[in-house]
Amino acid sequence: MSVIEARFGARDAKLSGAVEMIHGAGGRATAELIRTLFRRHLDNPLLAQGNDQAAFAVEAGRMVMTTDAHVIAPLFFPGGDIGSLAVHGTINDVAMAGARPLYLSAAFVLEEGFPLADLDRIVASMAAASRAAGVPIVTGDTKVVEKGKGDGVFITTTGIGVVPEGVEISGDRARPGDVVLLSGSIGDHGIAVLSKRENLTFETEILSDSAALHTLVAEMVAAVPGIRVLRDPTRGGLGATLNEIAQQSRVGIRLEEAAIPIKPDVSAACELLGLDPLYIANEGKLIAIAPPDKAQLLLAAMRAHPLARDAAIIGEATQDPHAFVQMRTRFGGNRMVDWLAGDPLPRIC
Amino acid sequence: MKFVDEFRDQALAMGLAAAIAREAVPARRYSIMEFCGGHTHAIFRYGVHDLMPENVGFVHGPGCPVCVLPIGRIDNALELAEEHGVILCSYGDMLRVPASKRRSLLKAKAEGADVRMVYSVDDALRIARGNPSREVVFFAIGFETTTPPTAVALRTAKAEGLKNFSVFCNHVLTPAALNHLLTAAGLDVDAFIGPSHVSSVIGSRPYEYFTETFHRPVVIAGFEPLDVMQAALMAIRQLNEGRAEVENQYIRVVTRDGNRKARTIVDEVFERREGFEWRGLGAVPDSALRIRDSYAAFDAEKRFSIVTRSAPDAKSCECAEILRGAKKPVDCKLFGKGCTPDSPVGSCMVSSEGACAAYWTYGRFRQEAA
């Protein structure tokens, strides 16, 4: 009986036991872990070949490639877990070039002692996310580090995709006068995760918005091939992402606070903690920048998709040598939306 | 969101702006100090400046708990974490404030010291219970708002007989600071917007002394932008009518006597220090609290024989003048050059309640446009 099967008992029984150093040693235990856990969930023809790489035919045109390391505490949060997040995050990074994602790879760094049952849940969740998105994980790697040298599990996913003919989307293409659109409410992911942090548990119904956005992007690109910029406002939130775009494109951005969708629960949690929702992470939202004459068409295409029903026009790009992001507040005044220094911190007084 | 949006309502703001424009006599200047960093933050975050007439100006006060702590005390905290090897628990902002030699608790943490960010003193208690073999010190800072929770934690620790928990007490007092500003520091402003959360604890009564002695109106106000504007209007009316009274705009929270229960607990645990050094204000008599002898076992200063040495602020740093209301952040040579929120030289650039950070983060476009 193999090391893993000994812990599995029957094949479908709940996994028990924990990750051991031997699982990363490259011997039989590693192979068994791959066979009985990773390959069992992530099953697809390319992975089933059992090679150290996946070989596939390529299409003509431009390809995109991206990689993303996922570390998150807690590993399981309302609306997702590190597994689904690792799939969605990388699919979204591919999609933000207007590309159709093709394949993913996944590398796992496991900490000795990590419960196999949790790993099983995470890999099952990755498999479900990847299947739902139609983007298979075709190659991967696993390493084990000693207890205390990791944080349970780190997952790095890499994705590749193909850009449709005539689409050229890049963070440096915003022009003064362009319109800024947002696909839905901000802050859901960050607040859902924060609500389960060990030192900050609070009651909320908010779920992470973690989702794969490539089908939304496909609809958007089909409606308006001339979209200039797409980006998902993940870590650092809307504030940081808009600053990145402003810097890359050397334009200013003016926002209307009243137009930015935000759920009352998220707003309440931010008030309570003294956080600014503009800097809270999202994992299933995107920012689009398009020429003004295409804005309404794009907005309609977005609203027709289930992941962007609450899409809104939130501002415009302006001529500004300082590349400042500014906002007209709901209150009627003006403020900057600056980069955040360090992590968002609750206020003291 | 209910009970929040109402206090940020644009139509009401426009109404107040119109009233202020009507009341403010064009021929005179109105210089109003908002004592609290919370007010400074609201003014900048909501762009209250844009709704005020030219001749009504805000002067930012020293009511930012992180900003007023002198470097010597942060050096002490570093000493606790590094030399005494304790688990040092602190509010987030405190971790980034530069100490001597531009060190900080965050840098100490990166070098291996066990410094933990907590959201409340309760977290520190929990850490102490979970690590019985380690010394756990809570780096207590703040005005009267954060003092009662620290007092409750000390009572809890005593009741539970926690052997490994202590508090490094840096709680300071608002009335003493106000008094110092108006006497020794020679502050010249027309009126004050009084603290909101602090006043919920101490009440409005302690300010009556100032209006009587110094003849400057004090209007206690909440931290929402409409609160600030309404308080400004009330202060302008007092000035126009030659009155100098304590008025309470924040009636939904503040009473004349404040929170007696909280003050009773504070009095049981803390007593006044004869003097305490403030960044910007220097040594201010009767301006801070220390832990009473009956709680001496939980006093980190006694437990670790802490001695505070006065340490100078960084060269060219104008935090002191800014905290006294004598200079604006943009008057500092380092503002936006050597000193930004990413790489702060002075404490006022660290906290979201600090005047420099508020200018830089929310208001920088005003300088560029000027």
XYZ file of C-alpha atoms in Angstrom:
719
model
C 0.000 0.000 0.000
C 1.334 3.457 -0.889
C 1.986 6.204 1.620
C -1.027 8.161 0.483
C -3.382 5.255 0.100
C -2.564 4.227 3.627
C -4.017 7.547 4.693
C -6.823 7.554 2.198
C -8.074 4.182 3.246
C -10.689 3.664 0.597
C -10.178 5.864 -2.435
C -13.041 8.233 -1.777
C -12.814 8.314 1.976
C -11.870 11.597 3.628
C -8.147 12.183 3.602
C -6.354 12.161 6.892
C -2.757 12.746 7.813
C -0.449 15.551 6.863
C 2.139 16.580 4.324
C 5.523 15.076 5.142
C 8.985 15.902 3.850
C 8.949 12.630 1.926
C 6.131 13.998 -0.273
C 8.580 16.432 -1.752
C 11.559 14.122 -2.020
C 10.834 13.161 -5.617
C 10.447 9.485 -4.891
C 7.477 7.214 -4.737
C 5.618 9.295 -2.159
C 5.788 12.321 -4.452
C 4.508 10.305 -7.357
C 1.709 8.926 -5.221
C 0.706 12.381 -4.026
C 0.555 13.560 -7.622
C -1.383 10.520 -8.758
C -3.874 10.240 -5.949
C -4.455 13.873 -5.213
C -3.409 16.317 -7.928
C -4.058 14.222 -10.998
C -7.226 12.762 -9.554
C -8.775 16.220 -9.357
C -7.127 18.047 -12.207
C -7.471 15.252 -14.719
C -7.044 16.264 -18.393
C -5.324 14.653 -21.400
C -2.185 16.829 -21.293
C -1.644 16.295 -17.572
C -2.384 12.595 -17.934
C 0.643 12.202 -20.205
C 2.685 12.493 -17.012
C 5.544 14.535 -18.501
C 7.463 17.345 -16.870
C 5.925 19.693 -19.418
C 2.827 19.902 -21.568
C 3.204 20.025 -25.345
C 0.458 21.533 -27.487
C -0.075 23.154 -30.862
C -0.057 26.965 -31.012
C -2.258 29.303 -32.989
C -1.042 32.158 -35.165
C -0.967 35.727 -33.817
C -0.025 37.195 -30.444
C 0.156 35.199 -27.242
C 0.230 36.444 -23.672
C 1.844 34.839 -20.676
C 1.500 35.748 -17.010
C 2.392 34.333 -13.619
C 1.028 34.974 -10.175
C 2.107 33.768 -6.728
C -0.772 33.240 -4.312
C -0.322 33.567 -0.572
C -3.362 34.279 1.553
C -4.445 34.003 5.159
C -6.850 32.414 5.843
C -6.606 29.792 3.082
C -10.380 29.301 3.094
C -12.589 32.375 3.118
C -16.266 33.140 2.405
C -16.761 32.721 -1.327
C -13.514 30.934 -2.171
C -10.143 29.589 -1.152
C -6.532 29.799 -2.268
C -7.219 27.140 -4.936
C -10.033 28.904 -6.779
C -8.207 32.200 -6.288
C -5.049 30.842 -7.928
C -7.066 29.815 -10.979
C -9.171 32.984 -11.244
C -6.279 35.354 -10.597
C -4.149 34.030 -13.429
C -7.015 33.610 -15.892
C -7.889 37.249 -15.191
C -4.337 38.448 -15.745
C -4.359 36.728 -19.149
C -7.817 38.093 -19.937
C -6.817 41.695 -19.115
C -4.820 41.717 -22.349
C -8.101 40.986 -24.125
C -6.793 37.449 -24.580
C -8.563 34.107 -24.554
C -6.871 31.980 -21.849
C -5.728 28.539 -23.041
C -3.743 26.735 -20.363
C -2.525 27.076 -16.806
C 0.335 25.574 -14.857
C 0.440 25.311 -11.070
C 3.355 25.040 -8.636
C 2.698 24.169 -5.004
C 4.963 24.887 -2.060
C 3.612 22.815 0.833
C 4.604 23.113 4.452
C 5.398 19.955 6.334
C 2.472 19.118 8.593
C -0.178 20.707 6.376
C -3.328 18.536 6.583
C -3.818 16.437 3.456
C -7.564 16.876 3.786
C -7.134 20.643 3.391
C -4.833 20.149 0.418
C -7.447 17.887 -1.100
C -10.119 20.559 -0.664
C -7.868 23.179 -2.233
C -6.960 21.066 -5.259
C -10.607 20.032 -5.737
C -11.554 23.700 -5.683
C -8.838 24.508 -8.259
C -10.138 21.729 -10.453
C -13.707 22.975 -10.207
C -12.649 26.553 -11.005
C -10.528 25.439 -13.920
C -13.281 23.214 -15.342
C -15.915 25.931 -14.968
C -13.627 28.354 -16.798
C -12.688 25.828 -19.487
C -8.988 26.471 -18.888
C -7.152 23.264 -17.902
C -4.113 23.020 -15.653
C -1.744 21.086 -17.883
C 1.494 20.917 -15.911
C 2.639 21.465 -12.369
C 5.176 20.965 -9.641
C 5.174 20.285 -5.909
C 7.802 21.002 -3.278
C 7.670 20.514 0.468
C 9.416 22.799 2.969
C 10.086 22.068 6.621
C 7.521 23.033 9.218
C 7.867 26.721 10.058
C 9.355 27.589 6.677
C 6.062 28.068 4.858
C 2.519 29.104 5.664
C 0.548 25.967 4.874
C 0.478 26.251 1.124
C 1.686 28.704 -1.505
C 0.458 28.295 -5.071
C 2.012 29.857 -8.148
C -0.007 29.649 -11.341
C 1.130 30.599 -14.823
C -1.225 31.134 -17.708
C -1.006 31.588 -21.435
C -3.586 32.855 -23.885
C -4.142 34.173 -27.376
C -5.050 37.736 -28.274
C -7.716 38.089 -30.978
C -6.707 39.855 -34.173
C -7.000 43.647 -33.976
C -7.126 43.842 -30.194
C -4.449 45.930 -28.545
C -5.053 46.460 -24.855
C -2.354 47.882 -22.617
C -2.030 50.010 -19.496
C -0.221 52.755 -21.420
C -2.973 53.401 -23.952
C -5.388 55.616 -21.988
C -5.851 59.054 -23.597
C -7.313 62.270 -22.166
C -11.069 62.197 -22.677
C -11.309 58.399 -22.454
C -14.005 56.991 -20.194
C -13.304 54.790 -17.146
C -15.712 51.918 -16.474
C -15.890 49.517 -13.536
C -17.585 46.109 -13.738
C -19.198 46.078 -10.285
C -18.977 46.716 -6.563
C -15.588 47.166 -4.907
C -14.054 45.716 -1.770
C -16.004 42.443 -1.516
C -12.984 40.136 -1.603
C -10.815 42.077 0.830
C -13.584 42.487 3.388
C -14.630 38.810 3.125
C -11.024 37.752 3.814
C -10.523 40.327 6.562
C -13.696 39.149 8.313
C -12.086 35.761 8.893
C -8.653 36.908 10.020
C -7.724 35.415 13.343
C -7.499 38.738 15.149
C -10.411 40.470 13.451
C -13.390 38.181 13.239
C -16.621 40.013 12.525
C -20.010 38.931 11.277
C -20.748 39.706 7.661
C -22.639 38.127 4.806
C -20.128 39.404 2.278
C -18.612 36.800 -0.039
C -15.411 37.199 -2.010
C -16.110 38.192 -5.615
C -13.402 35.780 -6.836
C -14.359 34.875 -10.414
C -12.841 34.234 -13.833
C -13.485 37.263 -16.021
C -12.426 35.934 -19.427
C -15.957 35.370 -20.750
C -16.883 38.913 -19.745
C -13.768 40.194 -21.501
C -14.626 38.201 -24.622
C -18.051 39.888 -24.771
C -16.510 43.294 -24.191
C -13.834 42.862 -26.847
C -16.445 41.603 -29.316
C -18.577 44.712 -28.690
C -15.722 47.232 -28.612
C -12.468 45.889 -30.104
C -10.917 49.316 -29.502
C -10.902 49.028 -25.688
C -7.685 50.738 -24.633
C -7.048 49.436 -21.119
C -8.314 46.531 -19.038
C -7.076 45.737 -15.553
C -8.389 43.881 -12.535
C -8.086 45.947 -9.355
C -6.755 43.213 -7.077
C -4.242 43.963 -4.307
C -4.219 47.709 -3.593
C -7.782 47.983 -4.909
C -9.225 50.499 -7.322
C -6.979 53.256 -5.970
C -3.662 51.547 -6.646
C -4.748 50.145 -10.018
C -5.908 53.505 -11.352
C -2.639 55.073 -10.228
C -0.719 52.400 -12.133
C -2.699 53.132 -15.288
C -2.359 56.913 -14.857
C 1.427 56.539 -14.517
C 1.751 54.163 -17.458
C -0.388 56.313 -19.756
C 0.786 59.681 -18.376
C -2.774 60.909 -17.958
C -4.764 62.139 -15.009
C -7.921 60.333 -13.941
C -10.994 62.032 -12.471
C -13.460 59.877 -10.594
C -16.999 60.513 -9.367
C -17.275 58.920 -5.938
C -21.065 58.692 -6.190
C -20.766 56.526 -9.319
C -18.538 53.853 -7.752
C -20.661 50.827 -6.775
C -20.150 49.553 -3.241
C -22.285 47.197 -1.175
C -23.697 48.528 2.101
C -22.070 45.673 4.081
C -18.645 46.458 2.642
C -19.148 50.120 3.267
C -20.179 49.400 6.873
C -17.187 47.145 7.537
C -14.849 49.798 6.138
C -16.419 52.470 8.325
C -16.067 50.303 11.382
C -12.425 49.486 10.699
C -11.424 52.904 9.418
C -10.478 51.533 5.998
C -10.985 53.143 2.609
C -12.835 50.789 0.201
C -10.849 52.280 -2.679
C -7.826 50.331 -1.438
C -9.526 47.036 -0.650
C -8.735 44.085 -2.933
C -11.101 42.649 -5.534
C -10.744 39.318 -7.340
C -13.659 39.402 -9.757
C -13.859 42.962 -11.003
C -12.244 44.836 -13.856
C -11.578 48.402 -14.885
C -11.992 49.248 -18.571
C -10.894 52.409 -20.339
C -12.375 53.147 -23.745
C -12.763 56.060 -26.157
C -15.726 58.264 -25.174
C -17.804 57.449 -28.252
C -17.685 53.733 -27.373
C -18.443 54.048 -23.664
C -22.195 53.411 -23.801
C -21.792 50.456 -26.141
C -19.206 48.938 -23.823
C -21.317 49.596 -20.738
C -24.281 47.817 -22.341
C -22.094 44.822 -23.260
C -20.806 44.634 -19.696
C -24.232 44.879 -18.091
C -25.466 42.033 -20.279
C -22.968 39.687 -18.629
C -23.828 38.142 -15.230
C -20.462 39.189 -13.736
C -20.944 42.868 -14.587
C -24.634 43.619 -14.016
C -23.695 46.565 -11.798
C -21.123 47.976 -14.215
C -20.855 51.751 -14.184
C -19.018 54.657 -15.739
C -16.964 56.013 -12.857
C -14.792 58.697 -14.383
C -12.593 59.891 -17.207
C -8.975 60.306 -18.164
C -7.672 63.869 -18.268
C -4.672 65.823 -19.447
C -2.409 66.026 -16.372
C 1.386 66.060 -16.390
C 1.371 64.925 -12.736
C -0.721 61.850 -13.618
C -2.818 62.402 -10.484
C -5.911 60.364 -9.765
C -8.488 62.762 -8.335
C -12.012 62.255 -7.139
C -15.026 64.477 -6.732
C -16.366 63.247 -3.426
C -19.989 62.421 -2.774
C -19.793 65.345 -0.400
C -19.021 67.784 -3.206
C -15.315 68.421 -2.556
C -12.212 67.153 -4.307
C -9.466 64.861 -3.114
C -6.635 62.852 -4.492
C -6.768 59.091 -4.645
C -3.124 58.440 -3.958
C -1.104 55.284 -3.834
C -1.399 53.687 -0.457
C 1.724 53.611 1.699
C 2.001 50.109 3.130
C -1.075 48.108 4.100
C -4.398 49.746 4.852
C -4.485 50.372 8.596
C -7.463 50.938 10.837
C -7.418 54.307 12.551
C -6.717 54.602 16.236
C -8.714 57.532 17.555
C -25.488 53.433 4.619
C -27.839 54.599 7.319
C -26.437 57.019 9.927
C -23.355 57.589 7.790
C -24.565 58.857 4.416
C -26.714 61.457 6.149
C -23.564 63.053 7.515
C -21.956 63.210 4.077
C -24.949 64.492 2.181
C -24.026 66.841 -0.623
C -27.245 68.875 -0.585
C -26.848 69.544 3.141
C -23.183 70.398 2.577
C -24.130 72.939 -0.072
C -26.674 74.432 2.315
C -24.065 74.744 5.049
C -21.523 76.143 2.583
C -24.022 78.831 1.592
C -24.724 79.639 5.243
C -21.002 79.907 6.005
C -20.469 82.147 2.977
C -23.311 84.375 4.216
C -22.077 84.556 7.792
C -18.342 84.952 7.220
C -17.633 88.679 7.105
C -15.480 89.251 4.002
C -13.306 91.839 5.716
C -12.003 89.486 8.396
C -10.133 86.203 8.491
C -11.368 83.231 10.479
C -8.641 80.923 11.652
C -10.078 77.757 13.162
C -7.957 75.008 14.677
C -9.319 71.500 14.481
C -7.607 69.828 17.426
C -8.037 66.257 16.246
C -6.317 64.440 13.436
C -9.658 62.770 12.820
C -11.042 66.160 11.779
C -7.992 66.919 9.644
C -8.508 63.601 7.926
C -12.213 64.304 7.266
C -11.459 67.800 5.921
C -9.031 66.416 3.363
C -10.756 63.151 2.563
C -14.047 64.835 1.669
C -12.557 67.999 0.224
C -14.215 70.308 2.768
C -11.790 73.072 1.678
C -13.623 73.335 -1.625
C -16.813 74.323 0.166
C -15.330 76.995 2.410
C -14.857 80.696 1.606
C -11.277 81.929 1.090
C -11.194 83.774 4.409
C -12.072 80.753 6.551
C -9.003 78.633 7.161
C -8.296 75.471 9.120
C -5.193 75.171 11.298
C -4.340 71.578 12.099
C -3.865 70.700 15.747
C -1.785 68.141 17.614
C -4.578 65.613 18.175
C -2.909 62.728 16.403
C -1.808 60.108 18.930
C 0.944 58.721 16.763
C 2.277 62.157 15.836
C 2.771 63.564 19.319
C 4.752 60.690 20.775
C 8.386 61.796 21.073
C 11.198 59.790 19.551
C 12.537 58.820 22.984
C 9.424 56.785 23.731
C 9.616 54.952 20.416
C 13.261 54.219 21.182
C 11.985 52.685 24.442
C 9.559 50.493 22.526
C 12.394 49.331 20.271
C 14.450 48.563 23.360
C 11.604 46.453 24.763
C 11.276 44.485 21.550
C 14.968 44.069 20.806
C 16.839 44.025 24.088
C 14.197 42.553 26.362
C 12.902 40.195 23.692
C 9.251 40.761 24.497
C 6.311 40.311 22.145
C 5.553 43.965 21.525
C 1.953 44.636 20.506
C 1.148 47.932 18.887
C -1.421 49.721 16.749
C -0.519 49.622 13.071
C 0.456 53.240 12.499
C 2.946 53.167 15.342
C 5.036 50.547 13.554
C 6.123 52.936 10.832
C 7.008 56.005 12.896
C 10.724 56.758 12.635
C 12.699 56.513 15.875
C 16.331 57.553 16.414
C 18.621 56.836 13.471
C 15.492 56.424 11.297
C 14.850 53.038 12.793
C 11.259 51.919 13.346
C 9.364 49.021 14.883
C 8.699 47.764 11.367
C 12.434 47.613 10.670
C 13.032 45.890 13.999
C 10.364 43.353 13.051
C 12.073 42.675 9.738
C 15.310 42.099 11.639
C 13.676 39.483 13.838
C 12.074 41.327 16.759
C 8.636 39.988 17.681
C 6.491 43.025 16.948
C 2.822 42.433 16.284
C 0.184 44.760 14.936
C -3.023 44.584 16.931
C -6.408 46.181 16.414
C -7.174 46.499 20.085
C -5.627 45.888 23.474
C -7.815 42.763 23.709
C -5.654 41.178 21.005
C -2.598 41.807 23.178
C -4.294 40.108 26.119
C -5.139 37.149 23.902
C -1.521 36.910 22.749
C -0.366 36.979 26.383
C -2.732 34.164 27.325
C -1.565 32.123 24.345
C 2.150 32.602 25.044
C 2.545 32.056 28.786
C 6.304 31.609 28.522
C 6.830 34.973 26.773
C 6.620 38.531 28.077
C 3.925 40.444 26.189
C 3.918 44.254 26.259
C 1.135 46.439 24.887
C 2.489 49.721 23.537
C -0.404 51.926 24.704
C -0.806 55.259 22.954
C -3.622 57.687 22.475
C -5.760 60.370 24.030
C -8.730 59.864 26.347
C -10.452 57.768 23.675
C -8.087 54.805 23.851
C -7.359 55.087 27.576
C -10.487 53.324 28.910
C -9.869 50.116 26.905
C -6.290 50.013 28.210
C -7.618 50.465 31.751
C -10.085 47.622 31.268
C -7.284 45.394 29.945
C -5.163 46.134 33.007
C -8.074 45.286 35.285
C -8.671 42.072 33.355
C -4.998 41.100 33.511
C -4.987 41.669 37.272
C -8.209 39.736 37.800
C -6.896 36.821 35.748
C -3.503 36.966 37.413
C -1.740 37.155 34.041
C 1.944 37.032 34.868
C 3.386 37.834 31.455
C 1.383 40.896 30.423
C 2.308 44.528 30.897
C 1.532 47.921 29.381
C 3.990 50.562 28.202
C 1.780 53.526 28.964
C 1.884 56.616 26.741
C -1.637 57.885 27.192
C -1.893 61.650 26.989
C -4.487 64.251 27.955
C -6.237 66.705 25.687
C -6.994 69.613 28.057
C -3.338 69.896 29.106
C -2.265 70.066 25.470
C -4.844 72.735 24.678
C -3.751 74.759 27.657
C -0.129 74.481 26.591
C -0.923 75.548 23.032
C -2.650 78.685 24.261
C -0.051 79.642 26.854
C 3.496 78.404 26.353
C 3.223 77.718 22.619
C 1.617 81.084 21.866
C -0.882 79.695 19.396
C -2.843 82.376 17.604
C -6.148 81.070 16.292
C -9.671 82.485 16.600
C -11.583 79.359 17.552
C -11.330 75.617 18.084
C -13.172 72.643 16.725
C -13.087 70.416 19.784
C -12.403 66.669 19.805
C -15.205 64.268 19.085
C -14.351 60.837 20.473
C -12.231 62.295 23.273
C -15.174 64.454 24.324
C -17.470 61.440 24.438
C -15.313 60.325 27.365
C -14.376 63.574 29.094
C -17.555 65.500 28.240
C -17.774 69.149 27.246
C -17.214 70.536 30.735
C -13.363 70.526 30.672
C -13.374 73.041 27.793
C -15.347 75.628 29.746
C -12.126 76.702 31.416
C -10.606 77.584 28.034
C -13.472 79.650 26.767
C -13.512 81.572 30.043
C -9.757 82.004 30.353
C -8.713 82.509 26.754
C -11.952 83.820 25.220
C -11.828 81.514 22.230
C -14.947 79.621 21.130
C -14.739 75.823 21.322
C -17.240 73.842 19.251
C -17.138 70.112 19.887
C -17.786 68.304 16.605
C -18.161 64.800 15.207
C -15.746 63.336 12.671
C -18.050 63.443 9.662
C -17.567 66.212 7.105
C -20.975 67.779 7.786
C -20.082 67.857 11.482
C -16.931 69.807 10.674
C -18.780 72.299 8.482
C -21.571 72.833 10.963
C -19.023 73.348 13.735
C -17.189 75.891 11.578
C -20.464 77.749 11.055
C -21.178 77.712 14.793
C -17.673 79.026 15.536
C -18.025 81.790 12.934
C -21.342 82.864 14.455
C -19.788 82.991 17.933
C -16.921 85.098 16.644
C -19.264 87.455 14.801
C -21.350 87.875 17.919
C -18.340 88.327 20.183
C -19.132 85.170 22.145
C -16.625 82.613 23.392
C -18.530 79.580 24.612
C -18.339 75.835 24.599
C -20.878 74.635 22.096
C -21.650 71.044 21.341
C -22.335 70.173 17.733
C -21.853 66.450 18.494
C -24.935 66.109 20.693
C -25.642 62.643 19.315
C -22.693 61.375 21.351
C -21.215 63.994 23.681
C -22.776 65.194 26.922
C -21.519 67.766 29.401
C -20.281 65.092 31.787
C -19.096 62.518 29.287
C -18.765 58.877 30.127
C -18.511 58.703 33.915
C -18.136 54.954 34.023
C -15.161 55.044 31.685
C -13.544 57.820 33.709
C -14.029 55.895 36.942
C -12.192 52.899 35.520
C -9.433 55.130 34.165
C -9.027 56.801 37.564
C -8.769 53.453 39.278
C -5.896 52.317 37.050
C -4.059 55.497 36.066
C -2.741 58.636 37.725
C -1.303 61.840 36.301
C 2.346 62.175 35.463
C 3.915 65.449 36.569
C 5.265 66.010 33.101
C 5.506 64.284 29.788
C 7.371 65.176 26.642
C 5.288 65.722 23.534
C 6.684 65.913 20.071
C 6.227 69.510 19.051
C 5.060 70.809 22.394
C 8.031 69.761 24.510
C 7.537 68.978 28.197
C 3.898 69.615 29.115
C 2.922 69.524 32.805
C 0.123 67.168 33.908
C -0.367 66.051 30.335
C -0.101 62.280 30.523
C -1.050 59.253 32.571
C 0.951 56.578 34.268
C -0.093 53.287 35.805
C -0.885 53.447 39.536
C 1.247 51.558 42.043
C -1.605 49.142 42.698
C -1.066 47.954 39.121
C 2.727 48.249 39.191
C 3.168 44.584 38.285
C 1.632 45.364 34.906
C 3.659 48.505 34.253
C 6.289 47.769 31.597
C 8.269 50.867 32.592
C 8.810 49.409 36.071
C 9.082 45.808 35.011
C 11.852 46.512 32.503
C 13.348 49.585 34.233
C 12.706 51.814 31.247
C 14.470 55.157 31.173
C 13.395 57.640 28.503
C 16.041 59.806 26.929
C 15.068 62.860 24.984
C 16.038 62.453 21.349
C 16.040 65.221 18.740
C 13.718 65.179 15.738
C 15.334 64.622 12.356
C 17.147 67.653 10.943
C 14.865 70.025 8.969
C 11.772 68.103 10.103
C 9.045 70.626 10.955
C 6.701 68.229 12.746
C 7.086 70.245 15.939
C 5.987 73.525 14.330
C 3.208 71.773 12.430
C 1.857 70.121 15.583
C 1.813 73.539 17.275
C -0.178 74.978 14.399
C 2.689 77.380 13.660
C 3.459 75.988 10.203
C 1.652 74.155 7.438
C 2.992 70.884 6.059
C 3.929 72.573 2.777
C 6.172 74.984 4.706
C 8.484 72.078 5.533
C 11.484 71.688 3.253
C 11.224 67.917 3.462
C 7.541 67.755 2.476
C 7.248 65.506 -0.554
C 11.017 65.521 -1.044
C 12.819 63.594 1.668
C 9.571 62.858 3.449
C 6.579 61.012 1.984
C 4.232 58.383 3.441
C 6.384 55.688 1.807
C 9.507 56.970 3.492
C 8.492 59.222 6.373
C 11.012 61.352 8.233
C 8.579 62.814 10.751
C 5.584 61.337 12.526
C 3.075 63.686 10.867
C 3.717 61.944 7.553
C 2.938 58.485 8.942
C -0.502 58.358 10.442
C -3.646 58.917 8.415
C -4.492 61.432 11.121
C -1.227 63.318 10.629
C -1.475 66.689 8.896
C 1.410 66.017 6.489
C 0.027 62.646 5.421
C -3.429 64.204 4.877
C -1.954 67.018 2.748
C 0.156 64.627 0.747
C -2.366 61.851 0.305
C -5.520 63.836 -0.352
C -4.569 67.404 -1.056
C -1.355 67.412 -3.062
C -3.115 68.539 -6.248
C -3.872 71.875 -4.567
C -0.190 72.786 -4.359
C 0.467 71.654 -7.912
C -2.428 73.735 -9.172
C -1.312 76.783 -7.192
